[in-house]
Backbone as a printed PyTorch tensor [residue, N CA C, xyz], in Angstrom:
tensor([[[109.1770,  78.2240,  -6.3080],
         [108.1220,  79.0560,  -5.7660],
         [108.7740,  80.2380,  -5.0530]],

        [[108.3130,  81.4360,  -5.3640],
         [108.8370,  82.6330,  -4.7050],
         [108.4180,  82.6390,  -3.2400]],

        [[109.2150,  83.3040,  -2.4150],
         [108.9400,  83.2980,  -0.9790],
         [107.5540,  83.8530,  -0.6450]],

        [[107.1370,  84.9110,  -1.3150],
         [105.8050,  85.4630,  -1.0650],
         [104.7170,  84.4650,  -1.4020]],

        [[104.9420,  83.6920,  -2.4900],
         [103.9550,  82.6970,  -2.9020],
         [103.8400,  81.5560,  -1.8980]],

        [[104.9320,  81.2880,  -1.1760],
         [104.8900,  80.2330,  -0.1580],
         [103.8030,  80.5340,   0.8640]],

        [[103.7620,  81.7710,   1.3530],
         [102.7860,  82.1320,   2.3800],
         [101.3790,  82.2620,   1.8250]],

        [[101.2630,  82.5450,   0.5340],
         [ 99.9330,  82.6750,  -0.0700],
         [ 99.3150,  81.3210,  -0.3850]],

        [[100.1390,  80.2960,  -0.4650],
         [ 99.6570,  78.9640,  -0.7940],
         [ 98.7880,  78.4160,   0.3360]],

        [[ 97.7070,  77.7680,  -0.0100],
         [ 96.8290,  77.1640,   0.9990],
         [ 97.4380,  75.9060,   1.5910]],

        [[ 98.4690,  75.3670,   0.9580],
         [ 99.0330,  74.0860,   1.3810],
         [100.5220,  74.1770,   1.6740]],

        [[100.9790,  75.2780,   2.2750],
         [102.4090,  75.3590,   2.5490],
         [102.7820,  74.3770,   3.6540]],

        [[104.0360,  73.9270,   3.5920],
         [104.5000,  72.8790,   4.4990],
         [105.5990,  73.4040,   5.4030]],

        [[106.0180,  72.5670,   6.3300],
         [107.1440,  72.9040,   7.1940],
         [108.4040,  73.1530,   6.3860]],

        [[108.6020,  72.3940,   5.3000],
         [109.7600,  72.6120,   4.4260],
         [109.6910,  73.9860,   3.7770]],

        [[108.4830,  74.3980,   3.3680],
         [108.3260,  75.7250,   2.7760],
         [108.7040,  76.8140,   3.7740]],

        [[108.2670,  76.6590,   5.0300],
         [108.5920,  77.6380,   6.0580],
         [110.0930,  77.6570,   6.3110]],

        [[110.7150,  76.4830,   6.3460],
         [112.1760,  76.4190,   6.5320],
         [112.8800,  77.1260,   5.3860]],

        [[112.4230,  76.9150,   4.1370],
         [113.0140,  77.5980,   2.9900],
         [112.8610,  79.1080,   3.1110]],

        [[111.6910,  79.5480,   3.5520],
         [111.4390,  80.9790,   3.7170],
         [112.3730,  81.5750,   4.7600]],

        [[112.4960,  80.9230,   5.9000],
         [113.3690,  81.4190,   6.9630],
         [114.8210,  81.4300,   6.5030]],

        [[115.2310,  80.3670,   5.8270],
         [116.6030,  80.3020,   5.3070],
         [116.8420,  81.4250,   4.3010]],

        [[115.8650,  81.6790,   3.4430],
         [115.9970,  82.7430,   2.4510],
         [116.1110,  84.1120,   3.0950]],

        [[115.3450,  84.3540,   4.1340],
         [115.4300,  85.6290,   4.8460],
         [116.7900,  85.7550,   5.5170]],

        [[117.2470,  84.6620,   6.1290],
         [118.5190,  84.6850,   6.8460],
         [119.7040,  84.9710,   5.9540]],

        [[119.6830,  84.4640,   4.7190],
         [120.8190,  84.6680,   3.8290],
         [120.6680,  85.9210,   2.9840]],

        [[119.5430,  86.5980,   3.1060],
         [119.3230,  87.7830,   2.2850],
         [119.8930,  89.0460,   2.9090]],

        [[120.6520,  88.9130,   3.9840],
         [121.2090,  90.0940,   4.6290],
         [120.3300,  90.6310,   5.7310]],

        [[119.2470,  89.9400,   6.0090],
         [118.3340,  90.3430,   7.0800],
         [118.2470,  89.2140,   8.1030]],

        [[119.2840,  89.0520,   8.9140],
         [119.2700,  87.9420,   9.8650],
         [118.1280,  88.0860,  10.8770]],

        [[117.6140,  86.9490,  11.2840],
         [116.5540,  86.9410,  12.2910],
         [117.1610,  87.1460,  13.6640]],

        [[116.5090,  87.9280,  14.4730],
         [116.9700,  88.1180,  15.8390],
         [115.8200,  87.8330,  16.7860]],

        [[116.1600,  87.2820,  17.9000],
         [115.1650,  86.9840,  18.9250],
         [115.0120,  88.1930,  19.8240]],

        [[113.7870,  88.5200,  20.1460],
         [113.4950,  89.6010,  21.0850],
         [112.7920,  88.9950,  22.2910]],

        [[112.7830,  89.7000,  23.3770],
         [112.0670,  89.2500,  24.5720],
         [110.9870,  90.2690,  24.9220]],

        [[110.0370,  89.8320,  25.7340],
         [109.0220,  90.7490,  26.2440],
         [108.7040,  90.3500,  27.6650]],

        [[108.0380,  91.2320,  28.3770],
         [107.6520,  90.9840,  29.7690],
         [106.1340,  90.8430,  29.8260]],

        [[105.6420,  89.6080,  29.7580],
         [104.1930,  89.4070,  29.7540],
         [103.5620,  89.8040,  31.0840]],

        [[102.3240,  90.2070,  30.9970],
         [101.4800,  90.3850,  32.1790],
         [100.6030,  89.1460,  32.2570]],

        [[100.2730,  88.7300,  33.4640],
         [ 99.5340,  87.4800,  33.6510],
         [ 98.2190,  87.7160,  34.3770]],

        [[ 97.2560,  86.8650,  34.0690],
         [ 95.9730,  86.8590,  34.7510],
         [ 95.3560,  85.4760,  34.5510]],

        [[ 94.1030,  85.3410,  34.8960],
         [ 93.3960,  84.0750,  34.7260],
         [ 91.9430,  84.3770,  34.3910]],

        [[ 91.2460,  83.3810,  33.8830],
         [ 89.8480,  83.5870,  33.5290],
         [ 88.9710,  83.5940,  34.7770]],

        [[ 87.7690,  84.1110,  34.6120],
         [ 86.8180,  84.1450,  35.7190],
         [ 87.3440,  84.9440,  36.8960]],

        [[ 87.1100,  84.4340,  38.0890],
         [ 87.5800,  85.1260,  39.2880],
         [ 88.8670,  84.5130,  39.8460]],

        [[ 89.4980,  83.6210,  39.0700],
         [ 90.7650,  83.0350,  39.4880],
         [ 91.8650,  84.0790,  39.3090]],

        [[ 92.8980,  84.0080,  40.1470],
         [ 94.0660,  84.8630,  40.0120],
         [ 95.2720,  84.0060,  39.6420]],

        [[ 96.2400,  84.6240,  38.9800],
         [ 97.5030,  83.9630,  38.6310],
         [ 98.5890,  84.9480,  39.0270]],

        [[ 99.1960,  84.7070,  40.1880],
         [100.1260,  85.6710,  40.7780],
         [101.4640,  85.0210,  41.0960]],

        [[102.3930,  85.8390,  41.5820],
         [103.7500,  85.3800,  41.9190],
         [104.3430,  84.5900,  40.7590]],

        [[104.1520,  85.1010,  39.5540],
         [104.5600,  84.3850,  38.3450],
         [106.0420,  84.6450,  38.0580]],

        [[106.7680,  83.5680,  37.8070],
         [108.1540,  83.6370,  37.3570],
         [108.1800,  83.2860,  35.8810]],

        [[108.7050,  84.1820,  35.0700],
         [108.8290,  83.9330,  33.6420],
         [110.2120,  83.3570,  33.3710]],

        [[110.2550,  82.1070,  32.9440],
         [111.5200,  81.4520,  32.6100],
         [111.9430,  81.8050,  31.1910]],

        [[110.9720,  81.9040,  30.2750],
         [111.2510,  82.2340,  28.8850],
         [110.0850,  83.0230,  28.3120]],

        [[110.3830,  84.1390,  27.6680],
         [109.4020,  84.9180,  26.9120],
         [110.1720,  85.5280,  25.7480]],

        [[110.2310,  84.8040,  24.6340],
         [111.0230,  85.2400,  23.4840],
         [110.1960,  85.0830,  22.2130]],

        [[110.5130,  85.9300,  21.2370],
         [109.7990,  85.8430,  19.9680],
         [110.6960,  86.2940,  18.8280]],

        [[110.3020,  85.9040,  17.6240],
         [110.9530,  86.3210,  16.3940],
         [109.8620,  86.8810,  15.4930]],

        [[110.1340,  88.0210,  14.8850],
         [109.1860,  88.6080,  13.9360],
         [109.7400,  88.3820,  12.5270]],

        [[108.9130,  87.7890,  11.6620],
         [109.2630,  87.5700,  10.2620],
         [108.1730,  88.2660,   9.4530]],

        [[108.4150,  89.4800,   9.0440],
         [107.3710,  90.2670,   8.3850],
         [106.2440,  90.5060,   9.3700]],

        [[105.0490,  90.0200,   9.0270],
         [103.9040,  90.1570,   9.9240],
         [103.6830,  88.9120,  10.7770]],

        [[104.5400,  87.9110,  10.6290],
         [104.4080,  86.6630,  11.3720],
         [105.2350,  86.7480,  12.6530]],

        [[104.6370,  86.3250,  13.7540],
         [105.3210,  86.2800,  15.0420],
         [105.4190,  84.8220,  15.4760]],

        [[106.6410,  84.3610,  15.7850],
         [106.8630,  83.0510,  16.3960],
         [107.2800,  83.3300,  17.8270]],

        [[106.5730,  82.7180,  18.8080],
         [106.9040,  83.0040,  20.2030],
         [106.9590,  81.7450,  21.0440]],

        [[107.6890,  81.8350,  22.1520],
         [107.7330,  80.7850,  23.1660],
         [107.6170,  81.4520,  24.5220]],

        [[106.7960,  80.8530,  25.3730],
         [106.5540,  81.3850,  26.7110],
         [106.5590,  80.2420,  27.7110]],

        [[107.2640,  80.4150,  28.8250],
         [107.3010,  79.4280,  29.8990],
         [107.1960,  80.2100,  31.2060]],

        [[106.1150,  79.9790,  31.9470],
         [105.8750,  80.7130,  33.1840],
         [105.3070,  79.7850,  34.2540]],

        [[105.6690,  80.0610,  35.5130],
         [105.1730,  79.3000,  36.6590],
         [104.6600,  80.2770,  37.6940]],

        [[103.4610,  80.0200,  38.2180],
         [102.8860,  80.9170,  39.2150],
         [101.9360,  80.2050,  40.1520]],

        [[101.2030,  81.0070,  40.8930],
         [100.2610,  80.5070,  41.8970],
         [ 98.8520,  80.9450,  41.5310]],

        [[ 97.9180,  79.9940,  41.5390],
         [ 96.5220,  80.3250,  41.2790],
         [ 95.7820,  80.4540,  42.6010]],

        [[ 94.7920,  81.3140,  42.6090],
         [ 93.9740,  81.5160,  43.7970],
         [ 92.5630,  81.8820,  43.3850]],

        [[ 91.7160,  82.0550,  44.3590],
         [ 90.3230,  82.4030,  44.0800],
         [ 89.5290,  81.1900,  43.6710]],

        [[ 88.5600,  81.4240,  42.8180],
         [ 87.7000,  80.3700,  42.3080],
         [ 88.2940,  79.8660,  41.0040]],

        [[ 88.5400,  78.5860,  40.8970],
         [ 89.3760,  78.0410,  39.8200],
         [ 88.6270,  77.7540,  38.5320]],

        [[ 88.7210,  78.6340,  37.5110],
         [ 88.1980,  78.2890,  36.1940],
         [ 89.2650,  77.6910,  35.2790]],

        [[ 89.1110,  77.8380,  33.9810],
         [ 89.8430,  77.0090,  33.0310],
         [ 91.1170,  77.5820,  32.4250]],

        [[ 91.3810,  78.8800,  32.4890],
         [ 92.4740,  79.4330,  31.6860],
         [ 93.4760,  80.2790,  32.4530]],

        [[ 94.7580,  80.0410,  32.1550],
         [ 95.8260,  80.9480,  32.5470],
         [ 96.0490,  81.8550,  31.3430]],

        [[ 96.3050,  83.1440,  31.5880],
         [ 96.3690,  84.1230,  30.5040],
         [ 97.6690,  84.9080,  30.5930]],

        [[ 98.2800,  85.1620,  29.4210],
         [ 99.4720,  86.0120,  29.3330],
         [ 99.3070,  86.9590,  28.1510]],

        [[ 99.9250,  88.1230,  28.2490],
         [ 99.8880,  89.0510,  27.1190],
         [100.8470,  88.5760,  26.0340]],

        [[100.4860,  88.8320,  24.7950],
         [101.2980,  88.4800,  23.6360],
         [102.4030,  89.5080,  23.4230]],

        [[103.4770,  89.1380,  22.7260],
         [104.5550,  90.1000,  22.4940],
         [104.1770,  91.2070,  21.5190]],

        [[103.3180,  90.8960,  20.5580],
         [102.8740,  91.8460,  19.5360],
         [101.3770,  91.6300,  19.3540]],

        [[100.6100,  92.7070,  19.2330],
         [ 99.1670,  92.5950,  19.0530],
         [ 98.8490,  91.7840,  17.7990]],

        [[ 97.9490,  90.8410,  17.9450],
         [ 97.5430,  89.9830,  16.8330],
         [ 96.4750,  90.6710,  16.0020]],

        [[ 96.3650,  90.2620,  14.7650],
         [ 95.3040,  90.7500,  13.9030],
         [ 93.9600,  90.3520,  14.5220]],

        [[ 92.9920,  91.2260,  14.4470],
         [ 91.6930,  90.9840,  15.0740],
         [ 90.9670,  89.7710,  14.5040]],

        [[ 91.3640,  89.2920,  13.3230],
         [ 90.6850,  88.1360,  12.7370],
         [ 91.1540,  86.8160,  13.3450]],

        [[ 92.2530,  86.8300,  14.1050],
         [ 92.7030,  85.6040,  14.7700],
         [ 91.8040,  85.3570,  15.9800]],

        [[ 91.2600,  84.1680,  16.0510],
         [ 90.3920,  83.8050,  17.1680],
         [ 90.8010,  82.4370,  17.6730]],

        [[ 90.1330,  81.9860,  18.7160],
         [ 90.4290,  80.6700,  19.2660],
         [ 90.2080,  79.5640,  18.2420]],

        [[ 89.4010,  79.8070,  17.2400],
         [ 89.1080,  78.7770,  16.2540],
         [ 90.2270,  78.5820,  15.2360]],

        [[ 91.0350,  79.6040,  14.9950],
         [ 92.0280,  79.4500,  13.9280],
         [ 93.4610,  79.7200,  14.3580]],

        [[ 93.7570,  79.7460,  15.6280],
         [ 95.1360,  80.0010,  16.0520],
         [ 95.5330,  79.1630,  17.2570]],

        [[ 95.4430,  77.8260,  17.1590],
         [ 95.8840,  77.0150,  18.2980],
         [ 97.4040,  76.9320,  18.3500]],

        [[ 97.9480,  76.7760,  19.5500],
         [ 99.3850,  76.7010,  19.7570],
         [ 99.7500,  75.4260,  20.4880]],

        [[101.0290,  75.0220,  20.3810],
         [101.5400,  73.9090,  21.1740],
         [101.5560,  74.3540,  22.6260]],

        [[101.1400,  73.4710,  23.5250],
         [101.0000,  73.8990,  24.9170],
         [101.0690,  72.7100,  25.8690]],

        [[101.7460,  72.9100,  26.9940],
         [101.6030,  72.0170,  28.1410],
         [101.3310,  72.9020,  29.3390]],

        [[100.6670,  72.3540,  30.3110],
         [100.3970,  73.0630,  31.5540],
         [100.7240,  72.1280,  32.7060]],

        [[100.9070,  72.6900,  33.8630],
         [101.0420,  71.8820,  35.0700],
         [100.0500,  72.4330,  36.0700]],

        [[ 99.2080,  71.5620,  36.5300],
         [ 98.1990,  71.9300,  37.5130],
         [ 98.6120,  71.3020,  38.8260]],

        [[ 99.6680,  71.8570,  39.4130],
         [100.2650,  71.2620,  40.5960],
         [101.5760,  70.6210,  40.2090]],

        [[101.7920,  69.3900,  40.5950],
         [103.0970,  68.7530,  40.4400],
         [103.3870,  68.2090,  39.0490]],

        [[102.4010,  67.7340,  38.3080],
         [102.7170,  67.0350,  37.0590],
         [102.2690,  67.8260,  35.8300]],

        [[103.0930,  67.7520,  34.7710],
         [102.7600,  68.4110,  33.5080],
         [101.7500,  67.5610,  32.7460]],

        [[100.8010,  68.2310,  32.1110],
         [ 99.7970,  67.5550,  31.2980],
         [ 99.6540,  68.3270,  29.9850]],

        [[ 99.0140,  67.7100,  29.0260],
         [ 98.7790,  68.3810,  27.7540],
         [ 97.8410,  69.5520,  27.9340]],

        [[ 97.9870,  70.5010,  27.0700],
         [ 97.1310,  71.6730,  27.1290],
         [ 96.7540,  72.1380,  25.7440]],

        [[ 95.9050,  73.1250,  25.7060],
         [ 95.5080,  73.7930,  24.4800],
         [ 95.6610,  75.2790,  24.7350]],

        [[ 96.3310,  75.9780,  23.8240],
         [ 96.4750,  77.4230,  23.9570],
         [ 95.9540,  78.0780,  22.6860]],

        [[ 95.4260,  79.2800,  22.8310],
         [ 94.8390,  79.9870,  21.7020],
         [ 94.8170,  81.4780,  22.0050]],

        [[ 94.6550,  82.2750,  20.9470],
         [ 94.5250,  83.7130,  21.1330],
         [ 93.0970,  83.9830,  21.5770]],

        [[ 92.9620,  84.5140,  22.7900],
         [ 91.6420,  84.8080,  23.3360],
         [ 91.2020,  86.2240,  23.0370]],

        [[ 92.1620,  87.1030,  22.8120],
         [ 91.9110,  88.4670,  22.3500],
         [ 93.1530,  88.8630,  21.5600]],

        [[ 93.1290,  89.9990,  20.9210],
         [ 94.2640,  90.3670,  20.0720],
         [ 95.5380,  90.6310,  20.8640]],

        [[ 95.4300,  90.6730,  22.1920],
         [ 96.6160,  90.9380,  23.0150],
         [ 96.9260,  89.8320,  24.0120]],

        [[ 96.1480,  88.7390,  24.0200],
         [ 96.3170,  87.7180,  25.0510],
         [ 96.3000,  86.2990,  24.4890]],

        [[ 97.1290,  85.4510,  25.1000],
         [ 97.1020,  84.0250,  24.8120],
         [ 96.5400,  83.3220,  26.0530]],

        [[ 95.6330,  82.3760,  25.8400],
         [ 94.9970,  81.6130,  26.9070],
         [ 95.5460,  80.1960,  26.8750]],

        [[ 95.8780,  79.6390,  28.0160],
         [ 96.3300,  78.2530,  28.1260],
         [ 95.3410,  77.4860,  29.0040]],

        [[ 94.8560,  76.3450,  28.5040],
         [ 93.9000,  75.5290,  29.2410],
         [ 94.4010,  74.0980,  29.3520]],

        [[ 93.7930,  73.3460,  30.2280],
         [ 94.0700,  71.9120,  30.3120],
         [ 93.4990,  71.2290,  29.0720]],

        [[ 94.0770,  70.0840,  28.6900],
         [ 93.6080,  69.3490,  27.5120],
         [ 92.1370,  68.9590,  27.6270]],

        [[ 91.6660,  68.7090,  28.8460],
         [ 90.2980,  68.2480,  29.0560],
         [ 89.3340,  69.3870,  29.3890]],

        [[ 89.8120,  70.6220,  29.3060],
         [ 89.0150,  71.8220,  29.5880],
         [ 88.5050,  71.8640,  31.0250]],

        [[ 89.0870,  71.0610,  31.9210],
         [ 88.6940,  71.0800,  33.3300],
         [ 89.2590,  72.3310,  34.0050]],

        [[ 88.6740,  72.6840,  35.1290],
         [ 89.1720,  73.8110,  35.8970],
         [ 90.5430,  73.5050,  36.4750]],

        [[ 91.3730,  74.5430,  36.6060],
         [ 92.6310,  74.4100,  37.3190],
         [ 92.3340,  74.3140,  38.8060]],

        [[ 93.2300,  73.6570,  39.5420],
         [ 93.1740,  73.7190,  40.9910],
         [ 93.8180,  75.0190,  41.4420]],

        [[ 93.7190,  75.3100,  42.7060],
         [ 94.3920,  76.4950,  43.2260],
         [ 95.6370,  76.0700,  43.9850]],

        [[ 96.6480,  76.9410,  43.9830],
         [ 97.8850,  76.6560,  44.6800],
         [ 99.0890,  77.0120,  43.8440]],

        [[100.2610,  76.6130,  44.3200],
         [101.5310,  76.9170,  43.6560],
         [101.8040,  75.9440,  42.5140]],

        [[102.8340,  76.2250,  41.7550],
         [103.3340,  75.3630,  40.6670],
         [102.3350,  75.1780,  39.5390]],

        [[101.6730,  76.2510,  39.1540],
         [100.7670,  76.2160,  37.9940],
         [101.5560,  76.7770,  36.8240]],

        [[101.7600,  75.9410,  35.8110],
         [102.6880,  76.2610,  34.7130],
         [101.9340,  76.4110,  33.3970]],

        [[102.3960,  77.3590,  32.5910],
         [101.9600,  77.4430,  31.1970],
         [103.2040,  77.4920,  30.3150]],

        [[103.2640,  76.5650,  29.3470],
         [104.3350,  76.5330,  28.3390],
         [103.6270,  76.5910,  26.9920]],

        [[103.8730,  77.6500,  26.2470],
         [103.1800,  77.8560,  24.9860],
         [104.1890,  78.2400,  23.9070]],

        [[104.0630,  77.6420,  22.7240],
         [104.8700,  78.0120,  21.5680],
         [103.9790,  77.9950,  20.3480]],

        [[104.2170,  78.9370,  19.4600],
         [103.4490,  78.9530,  18.2200],
         [103.6610,  80.2260,  17.4470]],

        [[102.9060,  80.3550,  16.3730],
         [103.0220,  81.5390,  15.5400],
         [101.6430,  82.0830,  15.2070]],

        [[101.6200,  83.3520,  14.9500],
         [100.3870,  84.0260,  14.5260],
         [100.7310,  85.1740,  13.6040]]])
């Protein structure tokens, strides 16, 4: 299967993606990791401030972006459901919360819990608790998100 056909297939697998990446890497176009400086906010009237970004890196493969983000900050105000960060590259407008979920964990205080992250707009990724409950307010609010779009 040609590399272009891999992405056009409705049933491509992790092995197909590995083959594609390997093919790009050996074709004289090595992949390089880039970094970005995300801006942070929160949904509703909650704030997400004093944020330390531990990791904000991405790889661009054609029009596909693979990214990882790890940030810790302080929430304040009235606590709704989402921590928000800007994406490294603007997403296609057709990507919505319904078709672009990412791997995610969050920490709402001291302990890490499962989360759900998704593209909330073409420039932002939203991270929520697994149970869609509101975040508490205070320090040590973490978002760890990885995925591709």
